[in-house]
Amino acid sequence: MIVMKFGGTSVGSAREILRVTELVSKEKRKKVVVVSAMGGVTDKLDKMARKVVNLPTEVVESEVEKFHKEILDQHVSAIKEAVKDGKVQEEVLKEVSTLANSLRYALMGIGYLEDLSPRSLDYIWSFGERMSAPIVAGALRSKGVDAKHMTGYEAGLVTNSCFGQARPLFKKLDKTIKEALNPVVAKGIVPVVTGFIAADEEAKMTTLGRGGSDYTASIIGRYLNVEEVQIWTDVDGILTTDPRIVPNAKQIYTISYVEAMDLAYFGAKVIHSKMIEPAMDADIPVRIKNTFNPDNVGTLVVKESEQVEGVVKAISIAKNVAIINLKGVGLADTPNIAATVFNLLGESGINIIMISAASEANLSFVVKRSDVQAAVNVLNTEFFAGCIRTLEVIEDACIIAVVGAGMRGTHGIAAKIFQTAADVNANIIMIAQGSSEVNISFMVKENEGDSVLKALHRNFIECAKGAGK
Ligand code: ADP
Ligand code: ASP
Ligand code: MG
């Protein structure tokens, strides 16, 4: 059995959905299909939810009606073209219209109550995948493939109630996922599961964080112990860097779990940063493939690290982050201060992305830029007043991560990396402490990030023989 996950661009319109049905029907092994929302739909839902909560009451209804029409039209036109069988088409049209109606009521509620909680936002986001899955399943059925759409929850994916960033309840999943999906697959039916969304133990809708459909795919793959988890997207695989910044980035054919995990963690959007772990735990290969160029072998993510000539395999960049610098001699005198800071931030749902070498009177760490205000609120309290003398925020920073097996053991590589940054006049603001064996990561100003990335790619990948293999 395998898992085939199709991202937003792969189900972006009827033409793409038909392409997906070709790929699924050609695959002779048993399979579970996982789908994202149609390209751009989650962004639209997110934007609308944030807009409607701030609208004057008199315009809520008309704005929601307009939005409802736009979303419904987009899906209906995909259904009319991709779901060819008349009876199936009718069923899917009915289901999607009902969903669009619920979306309309939910948005009205948010607008009139002027209240958008993380729980309501997850509910709004969920409509993207809940509308795309019936279309893909319907298109498959029209092609003679027995398929059935299911929500992540119906497929056994239960999470905690941390809306917007829910954690799977792993201890339960072995049972719930097997019980939900194995009987369906055994009957020869292809489950088409909504990626990204799940529910908590009280069946309240949750999400795994933006881009989380990849994570759904690897979790399902892990508990069904599949042969391979396939991530179908719009590029040939994991490339040596972000092709939007360096158009001649090269395809990587094999990469280890640890390397892929570091790349994703530090910004390579091609896979979700959490998706590798479940696959790695069960030693299941992950293959990233291009829906629009399916003959290309793609990238295979496996256990073994393979050192490439020149050592550097890929470079990633994570933007929209900020550095928080705490200074004060009191930091040195307060026992466990770092643990206290990180615990309190964690309790407020703020992730620490990176920590730099802390001296006795200095503690620096990196958070998402959107978390800065919340972090400052946590730290600006009576409790910390005695030990933190200054709290400095550097908002316009980005992280660059240089990744490759054997990095840490290679003499002089860090010096060469930092020299490359200096050659393009970038200042290194912070160097990560305790990066993994396979990466060296550091921060520069965001407006210097792209030029550092390009220079590193040129020096370490384009000019290194055998790199990009
Ligand atoms: P999907 O909708 O299929 O989940 P995403 O947009 O989430 O696709 O991820 C694919 C995109 O990731 C690519 O189009 C590419 O622009 C971007 N990307 C960033 N870094 C990399 C990288 N190192 N290798 C490949 N793609 C990358
Ligand atoms: N549709 C969701 C998003 O855009 C999840 C995903 O595509 O993986 O974030
Ligand atoms: Mg994605």
Coordinates of C-alpha atoms and ligand atoms in Angstrom, one line a residue:
M1 CA 0.0 0.0 0.0
I2 CA 1.1 3.6 -0.6
V3 CA -0.1 7.1 0.3
M4 CA -0.4 9.6 -2.5
K5 CA -0.7 13.3 -1.3
F6 CA -1.6 16.0 -3.8
G7 CA -1.0 19.6 -2.9
G8 CA -3.0 22.7 -3.8
T9 CA -1.6 23.3 -7.3
S10 CA -2.1 19.6 -8.1
V11 CA -5.8 20.0 -7.5
G12 CA -5.9 23.7 -8.5
S13 CA -8.6 23.3 -11.3
A14 CA -10.5 20.7 -13.2
R15 CA -7.6 20.1 -15.6
E16 CA -5.2 19.4 -12.7
I17 CA -7.8 17.2 -10.9
L18 CA -8.1 15.1 -14.1
R19 CA -4.4 14.7 -14.2
V20 CA -4.5 13.5 -10.6
T21 CA -7.1 10.9 -11.5
E22 CA -4.8 9.6 -14.2
L23 CA -1.9 9.3 -11.8
V24 CA -4.1 7.6 -9.2
S25 CA -5.7 5.1 -11.6
K26 CA -2.3 4.3 -13.1
E27 CA -1.0 3.3 -9.7
K28 CA -1.8 -0.4 -9.3
R29 CA -0.8 -0.8 -5.6
K30 CA -3.5 -0.2 -2.9
K31 CA -3.5 3.4 -1.9
V32 CA -4.8 6.2 0.3
V33 CA -5.1 9.6 -1.4
V34 CA -4.6 12.7 0.7
V35 CA -5.6 16.1 -0.8
S36 CA -5.1 19.7 0.0
A37 CA -7.6 22.5 -0.7
M38 CA -7.7 23.8 -4.3
G39 CA -4.7 26.1 -4.8
G40 CA -5.1 29.4 -3.0
V41 CA -8.4 28.5 -1.3
T42 CA -7.0 28.3 2.2
D43 CA -5.4 31.7 1.8
K44 CA -8.8 33.2 0.6
L45 CA -10.6 31.6 3.5
D46 CA -8.1 33.0 5.9
K47 CA -8.2 36.5 4.4
M48 CA -12.0 36.5 4.5
A49 CA -12.2 35.4 8.1
R50 CA -9.8 38.1 9.2
K51 CA -11.6 40.7 7.1
V52 CA -15.2 39.9 8.1
V53 CA -14.4 40.1 11.8
N54 CA -13.5 43.8 11.3
L55 CA -16.3 44.8 8.9
P56 CA -19.1 47.2 10.0
T57 CA -22.2 45.1 10.7
E58 CA -24.2 46.7 7.8
V59 CA -21.9 45.2 5.2
V60 CA -21.2 41.8 6.7
E61 CA -24.0 40.1 4.8
S62 CA -23.3 41.5 1.4
E63 CA -19.5 40.8 1.7
V64 CA -20.2 37.3 2.8
E65 CA -22.6 36.7 0.0
K66 CA -20.1 37.9 -2.5
F67 CA -17.4 35.7 -1.1
H68 CA -19.7 32.7 -0.9
K69 CA -20.5 33.1 -4.6
E70 CA -16.8 33.3 -5.5
I71 CA -15.9 30.2 -3.6
L72 CA -18.9 28.2 -4.8
D73 CA -18.3 29.2 -8.4
Q74 CA -14.7 28.2 -8.3
H75 CA -15.6 24.7 -7.0
V76 CA -18.7 24.3 -9.1
S77 CA -16.7 25.0 -12.3
A78 CA -14.2 22.3 -11.3
I79 CA -16.9 19.8 -10.5
K80 CA -18.7 20.4 -13.9
E81 CA -15.5 19.7 -15.8
A82 CA -13.8 17.1 -13.6
V83 CA -16.7 15.0 -12.4
K84 CA -18.0 13.7 -15.7
D85 CA -20.5 11.1 -14.6
G86 CA -23.9 12.8 -14.4
K87 CA -25.2 11.1 -11.2
V88 CA -21.9 11.5 -9.4
Q89 CA -21.7 15.1 -10.5
E90 CA -25.1 15.8 -9.0
E91 CA -24.1 14.2 -5.7
V92 CA -20.8 16.2 -5.5
L93 CA -22.6 19.4 -6.5
K94 CA -25.1 18.9 -3.7
E95 CA -22.4 18.1 -1.1
V96 CA -20.2 21.1 -2.0
S97 CA -23.1 23.5 -2.1
T98 CA -24.1 22.4 1.4
L99 CA -20.6 22.9 2.6
A100 CA -20.4 26.4 1.0
N101 CA -23.7 27.2 2.8
S102 CA -22.2 26.2 6.1
L103 CA -19.2 28.3 5.4
R104 CA -21.5 31.3 4.6
Y105 CA -23.3 30.9 8.0
A106 CA -20.0 30.6 9.9
L107 CA -18.6 33.7 8.3
M108 CA -21.8 35.6 9.1
G109 CA -21.5 34.5 12.7
I110 CA -17.9 35.7 12.9
G111 CA -18.9 39.0 11.3
Y112 CA -21.8 39.7 13.5
L113 CA -20.2 38.6 16.7
E114 CA -16.9 40.3 15.8
D115 CA -15.1 37.4 17.2
L116 CA -12.6 35.2 15.5
S117 CA -11.1 32.6 17.9
P118 CA -8.4 30.2 16.8
R119 CA -11.1 27.5 16.9
S120 CA -13.4 29.4 14.5
L121 CA -10.4 30.1 12.2
D122 CA -9.7 26.3 12.0
Y123 CA -13.3 25.7 11.2
I124 CA -13.2 28.3 8.4
W125 CA -9.9 26.9 7.0
S126 CA -11.4 23.4 7.1
F127 CA -13.7 24.2 4.2
G128 CA -11.0 24.2 1.6
E129 CA -10.1 20.5 2.0
R130 CA -13.7 19.5 2.8
M131 CA -14.7 20.9 -0.6
S132 CA -11.8 19.6 -2.6
A133 CA -11.9 15.9 -1.3
P134 CA -15.4 15.2 -2.6
I135 CA -14.5 16.6 -6.0
V136 CA -11.4 14.4 -6.3
A137 CA -13.3 11.4 -5.1
G138 CA -16.1 12.2 -7.6
A139 CA -13.7 12.6 -10.4
L140 CA -12.1 9.2 -9.6
R141 CA -15.5 7.6 -9.4
S142 CA -16.4 9.1 -12.8
K143 CA -13.3 7.3 -14.1
G144 CA -14.4 4.0 -12.7
V145 CA -12.1 4.1 -9.6
D146 CA -14.1 3.2 -6.5
A147 CA -13.3 6.1 -4.2
K148 CA -14.7 7.6 -1.1
H149 CA -13.9 11.0 0.5
M150 CA -13.3 11.2 4.2
T151 CA -12.3 14.0 6.6
G152 CA -9.0 13.6 8.5
Y153 CA -11.1 12.8 11.6
E154 CA -13.1 10.2 9.8
A155 CA -9.8 8.7 8.7
G156 CA -8.8 8.4 12.4
L157 CA -6.7 11.5 12.9
V158 CA -7.4 12.8 16.4
T159 CA -5.5 15.7 17.9
N160 CA -5.3 17.8 21.0
S161 CA -7.3 21.0 21.1
C162 CA -4.5 23.4 20.3
F163 CA -6.4 25.0 17.4
G164 CA -4.3 26.3 14.5
Q165 CA -1.4 24.0 15.4
A166 CA -2.9 20.9 16.8
R167 CA -0.8 18.0 17.9
P168 CA -1.8 14.5 16.9
L169 CA -2.6 12.1 19.8
F170 CA -0.1 9.6 18.6
K171 CA -0.9 7.0 21.2
K172 CA -4.4 6.6 19.9
L173 CA -3.6 6.8 16.2
D174 CA -2.4 3.2 15.7
K175 CA -5.9 2.0 16.5
T176 CA -8.0 4.8 15.1
I177 CA -6.3 5.1 11.7
K178 CA -6.1 1.4 11.1
E179 CA -9.7 0.9 12.1
A180 CA -10.9 3.7 9.9
L181 CA -8.9 3.1 6.8
N182 CA -8.0 -0.6 6.5
P183 CA -11.6 -1.9 6.0
V184 CA -12.1 0.7 3.3
V185 CA -8.9 -0.2 1.5
A186 CA -9.6 -3.9 1.9
K187 CA -12.9 -3.4 0.0
G188 CA -10.9 -2.1 -2.9
I189 CA -12.1 1.5 -2.3
V190 CA -9.6 4.4 -2.5
P191 CA -10.1 6.7 0.5
V192 CA -9.6 10.4 -0.4
V193 CA -8.7 12.0 2.9
T194 CA -8.7 15.7 3.6
G195 CA -5.2 16.8 4.5
F196 CA -4.4 19.4 7.1
I197 CA -7.7 19.1 9.1
A198 CA -8.5 16.8 11.9
A199 CA -10.5 17.0 15.1
D200 CA -10.0 16.8 18.8
E201 CA -11.5 14.1 21.1
E202 CA -14.8 16.0 21.2
A203 CA -14.9 16.1 17.4
K204 CA -14.2 19.8 17.2
M205 CA -12.4 20.7 14.0
T206 CA -8.7 21.3 14.3
T207 CA -5.8 21.9 11.9
L208 CA -2.2 20.8 11.9
G209 CA -0.8 24.2 10.9
R210 CA -0.5 25.8 7.4
G211 CA 0.9 23.4 4.8
G212 CA -0.1 20.5 7.1
S213 CA -1.5 18.1 4.4
D214 CA 2.0 16.6 4.0
Y215 CA 1.9 15.8 7.7
T216 CA -1.5 14.1 7.4
A217 CA 0.0 12.0 4.6
S218 CA 3.0 10.8 6.6
I219 CA 1.0 10.2 9.8
I220 CA -1.4 8.0 7.8
G221 CA 1.5 6.3 6.0
R222 CA 3.2 5.6 9.3
Y223 CA 0.2 3.8 11.0
L224 CA -0.8 1.9 7.9
N225 CA 2.9 1.0 7.5
V226 CA 2.9 1.8 3.8
E227 CA 5.6 1.0 1.3
E228 CA 6.0 4.7 0.4
V229 CA 4.6 8.1 1.1
Q230 CA 4.4 10.2 -2.1
I231 CA 4.1 13.9 -2.0
W232 CA 2.9 15.2 -5.4
T233 CA 3.6 18.9 -5.9
D234 CA 4.6 21.4 -8.6
V235 CA 8.4 20.9 -8.7
D236 CA 10.5 17.9 -9.6
G237 CA 11.4 17.2 -5.9
I238 CA 13.5 18.8 -3.2
L239 CA 15.8 21.2 -5.0
T240 CA 19.2 22.6 -3.8
T241 CA 17.4 25.8 -2.8
D242 CA 14.2 27.7 -3.2
P243 CA 13.7 28.0 -7.0
R244 CA 11.8 31.2 -6.6
I245 CA 15.0 32.8 -5.5
V246 CA 17.5 30.8 -7.4
P247 CA 15.9 29.7 -10.7
N248 CA 18.7 27.3 -11.6
A249 CA 18.4 25.3 -8.3
K250 CA 19.0 21.6 -9.1
Q251 CA 17.1 18.6 -8.2
I252 CA 18.3 16.4 -5.4
Y253 CA 17.7 12.7 -6.1
T254 CA 18.2 11.2 -2.6
I255 CA 18.4 12.9 0.7
S256 CA 18.3 11.6 4.3
Y257 CA 15.4 12.1 6.7
V258 CA 17.5 14.4 8.9
E259 CA 18.7 16.6 6.1
A260 CA 15.2 16.9 4.7
M261 CA 13.8 17.7 8.1
D262 CA 16.4 20.5 8.6
L263 CA 15.7 22.0 5.2
A264 CA 12.0 22.0 5.8
Y265 CA 12.3 23.4 9.3
F266 CA 14.4 26.3 8.0
G267 CA 12.0 27.3 5.3
A268 CA 12.0 24.8 2.4
K269 CA 8.3 24.9 1.8
V270 CA 8.2 21.9 -0.5
I271 CA 7.5 19.7 2.5
H272 CA 6.0 20.5 5.9
S273 CA 8.6 20.5 8.6
K274 CA 6.8 18.0 10.8
M275 CA 6.1 15.5 8.1
I276 CA 9.4 13.6 8.1
E277 CA 9.3 12.4 11.7
P278 CA 6.4 9.9 11.4
A279 CA 8.0 8.4 8.2
M280 CA 11.4 8.3 9.9
D281 CA 10.0 6.6 13.0
A282 CA 8.7 3.7 10.8
D283 CA 11.5 3.9 8.3
I284 CA 9.1 4.6 5.4
P285 CA 10.6 6.2 2.3
V286 CA 9.1 9.6 1.3
R287 CA 9.1 10.4 -2.4
I288 CA 8.5 13.9 -3.6
K289 CA 7.2 14.0 -7.2
N290 CA 6.0 16.5 -9.8
T291 CA 2.3 16.1 -10.8
F292 CA 3.1 18.1 -13.9
N293 CA 6.2 15.9 -14.8
P294 CA 5.4 12.5 -13.4
D295 CA 8.1 10.6 -15.4
N296 CA 10.8 12.4 -13.4
V297 CA 11.8 10.1 -10.5
G298 CA 11.6 12.9 -8.0
T299 CA 13.4 13.0 -4.7
L300 CA 13.7 10.0 -2.4
V301 CA 14.0 10.7 1.3
V302 CA 15.5 7.8 3.2
K303 CA 17.4 6.9 6.3
E304 CA 21.0 6.8 5.0
S305 CA 22.9 10.0 4.6
E306 CA 24.9 10.3 1.5
Q307 CA 27.8 12.8 1.5
V308 CA 28.1 14.8 -1.7
E309 CA 31.3 16.3 -3.0
G310 CA 31.6 19.7 -1.5
V311 CA 29.5 18.5 1.4
V312 CA 26.7 21.1 1.0
K313 CA 23.6 19.5 -0.4
A314 CA 21.1 22.3 -0.1
I315 CA 20.5 25.7 1.4
S316 CA 17.2 27.0 2.8
I317 CA 16.0 30.4 3.9
A318 CA 13.3 31.1 6.5
K319 CA 11.8 34.6 6.3
N320 CA 9.3 36.3 8.6
V321 CA 11.2 35.6 11.8
A322 CA 12.6 37.9 14.5
I323 CA 15.3 37.8 17.1
I324 CA 14.6 38.5 20.7
N325 CA 17.6 39.5 22.7
L326 CA 17.5 39.6 26.5
K327 CA 20.2 41.3 28.4
G328 CA 20.9 41.9 32.1
V329 CA 23.3 40.8 34.8
G330 CA 20.3 39.5 36.7
L331 CA 20.0 36.8 34.1
A332 CA 23.1 35.2 35.4
D333 CA 21.9 35.2 39.0
T334 CA 18.5 33.7 38.4
P335 CA 18.5 30.0 38.4
N336 CA 17.0 28.2 35.4
I337 CA 16.1 31.5 33.8
A338 CA 16.4 30.2 30.2
A339 CA 14.1 27.3 31.0
T340 CA 11.6 29.6 32.7
V341 CA 11.5 31.9 29.7
F342 CA 11.1 29.1 27.2
N343 CA 8.4 27.4 29.3
L344 CA 6.4 30.5 29.6
L345 CA 6.6 31.2 25.9
G346 CA 5.7 27.6 25.1
E347 CA 2.6 27.9 27.4
S348 CA 1.5 30.9 25.3
G349 CA 1.8 28.8 22.1
I350 CA 5.0 30.6 21.0
N351 CA 7.6 28.3 19.3
I352 CA 11.3 29.0 19.7
I353 CA 12.8 28.4 16.3
M354 CA 16.4 28.8 17.2
I355 CA 18.6 29.6 20.2
S356 CA 22.0 31.3 20.0
A357 CA 24.9 30.8 22.4
A358 CA 23.8 32.4 25.6
S359 CA 26.4 34.2 27.8
E360 CA 25.6 34.6 31.4
A361 CA 24.1 38.0 30.9
N362 CA 22.6 37.5 27.5
L363 CA 19.9 35.2 26.0
S364 CA 19.0 35.4 22.3
F365 CA 16.4 33.3 20.5
V366 CA 14.3 33.4 17.3
V367 CA 10.5 33.4 17.0
K368 CA 8.1 33.8 14.1
R369 CA 7.6 37.5 13.4
S370 CA 3.9 37.2 14.1
D371 CA 4.7 35.9 17.6
V372 CA 6.9 38.9 18.6
Q373 CA 4.2 40.9 20.3
A374 CA 2.9 38.0 22.3
A375 CA 6.4 37.1 23.3
V376 CA 7.2 40.6 24.5
N377 CA 3.9 40.6 26.5
V378 CA 5.0 37.4 28.2
L379 CA 8.5 38.9 29.0
N380 CA 7.4 42.3 30.1
T381 CA 6.1 41.3 33.4
E382 CA 6.9 41.9 37.1
F383 CA 8.5 38.5 37.3
F384 CA 11.2 39.3 34.7
A385 CA 11.7 43.0 35.7
G386 CA 14.5 42.1 38.1
C387 CA 16.6 40.1 35.7
I388 CA 16.0 41.5 32.2
R389 CA 17.5 44.9 31.9
T390 CA 16.9 45.3 28.1
L391 CA 14.7 43.5 25.7
E392 CA 15.7 44.1 22.1
V393 CA 13.8 42.9 19.1
I394 CA 15.3 42.6 15.7
E395 CA 12.3 42.2 13.4
D396 CA 13.8 42.2 10.0
A397 CA 15.9 39.1 10.1
C398 CA 16.0 35.7 8.3
I399 CA 17.6 32.4 8.9
I400 CA 19.8 30.7 6.4
A401 CA 20.5 27.0 6.9
V402 CA 23.2 25.2 5.0
V403 CA 22.5 21.5 5.0
G404 CA 24.5 18.4 4.1
A405 CA 25.6 15.1 5.6
G406 CA 29.1 15.5 7.2
M407 CA 28.9 19.3 7.5
R408 CA 29.9 19.4 11.1
G409 CA 32.9 17.2 10.6
T410 CA 34.3 19.1 7.6
H411 CA 37.2 21.2 8.5
G412 CA 36.8 24.9 7.6
I413 CA 33.3 24.7 6.2
A414 CA 31.8 27.2 8.7
A415 CA 34.6 29.7 7.9
K416 CA 33.9 29.3 4.2
I417 CA 30.2 29.9 4.7
F418 CA 30.6 33.0 6.8
Q419 CA 33.3 34.3 4.4
T420 CA 30.7 34.0 1.5
A421 CA 28.2 36.0 3.5
A422 CA 30.9 38.6 4.2
D423 CA 31.8 38.8 0.5
V424 CA 28.3 40.0 -0.3
N425 CA 28.5 42.5 2.6
A426 CA 26.1 40.8 4.9
N427 CA 26.4 40.9 8.6
I428 CA 25.9 37.7 10.5
I429 CA 23.6 38.7 13.4
M430 CA 23.4 35.3 15.1
I431 CA 24.7 31.8 14.8
A432 CA 22.6 28.9 15.9
Q433 CA 23.8 26.9 18.9
G434 CA 23.6 23.1 18.8
S435 CA 22.5 22.9 15.2
S436 CA 22.2 19.3 14.0
E437 CA 25.1 17.3 12.6
V438 CA 23.9 18.1 9.1
N439 CA 23.4 21.8 9.2
I440 CA 25.0 25.1 10.0
S441 CA 22.4 27.9 10.4
F442 CA 22.7 31.6 11.0
M443 CA 20.8 34.8 10.7
V444 CA 21.3 37.9 8.5
K445 CA 19.0 40.9 7.9
E446 CA 16.1 39.9 5.7
N447 CA 17.0 42.3 2.9
E448 CA 20.4 40.6 2.7
G449 CA 19.0 37.1 2.8
D450 CA 18.5 36.5 -0.9
S451 CA 21.9 37.7 -1.9
V452 CA 23.6 35.5 0.7
L453 CA 21.5 32.5 -0.5
K454 CA 22.5 33.1 -4.1
A455 CA 26.2 33.5 -3.2
L456 CA 26.2 30.3 -1.1
H457 CA 24.4 28.4 -3.8
R458 CA 26.9 29.6 -6.4
N459 CA 30.0 28.8 -4.3
F460 CA 28.9 25.6 -2.7
I461 CA 26.6 24.0 -5.2
E462 CA 26.9 25.4 -8.7
C463 CA 30.7 25.3 -8.4
A464 CA 31.0 22.0 -6.6
K465 CA 31.4 18.9 -8.8
G466 CA 28.8 16.2 -8.1
A467 CA 26.6 18.5 -6.0
G468 CA 22.9 18.4 -6.6
K469 CA 22.9 14.6 -7.0
Ligands
ADP1 P1 1.9 22.0 -2.4 O1 0.8 23.0 -2.7 O2 2.0 21.0 -3.4 O3 2.0 21.5 -1.0 P2 4.0 24.0 -1.8 O4 3.7 25.3 -2.5 O5 3.6 23.9 -0.4 O6 3.2 22.9 -2.7 O7 5.5 23.6 -2.0 C1 6.1 23.6 -3.3 C2 6.9 24.8 -3.5 O8 8.0 24.9 -2.6 C3 7.6 24.9 -4.8 O9 6.8 25.4 -5.8 C4 8.8 25.8 -4.5 O10 8.5 27.1 -5.0 C5 8.9 25.9 -3.0 N1 10.2 25.5 -2.5 C6 10.9 26.2 -1.6 N2 12.1 25.7 -1.3 C7 12.2 24.6 -2.1 C8 13.2 23.6 -2.3 N3 14.3 23.6 -1.6 N4 12.9 22.6 -3.2 C9 11.8 22.6 -3.9 N5 10.8 23.5 -3.8 C10 11.0 24.5 -2.9
ASP2 N1 -4.6 23.9 2.5 C1 -3.7 24.0 3.6 C2 -2.8 25.2 3.4 O1 -2.9 25.9 2.4 C3 -2.9 22.8 3.9 C4 -2.0 22.3 2.8 O2 -2.1 22.8 1.6 O3 -1.1 21.5 3.0 O4 -2.1 25.6 4.3
MG3 MG 2.8 22.3 0.8

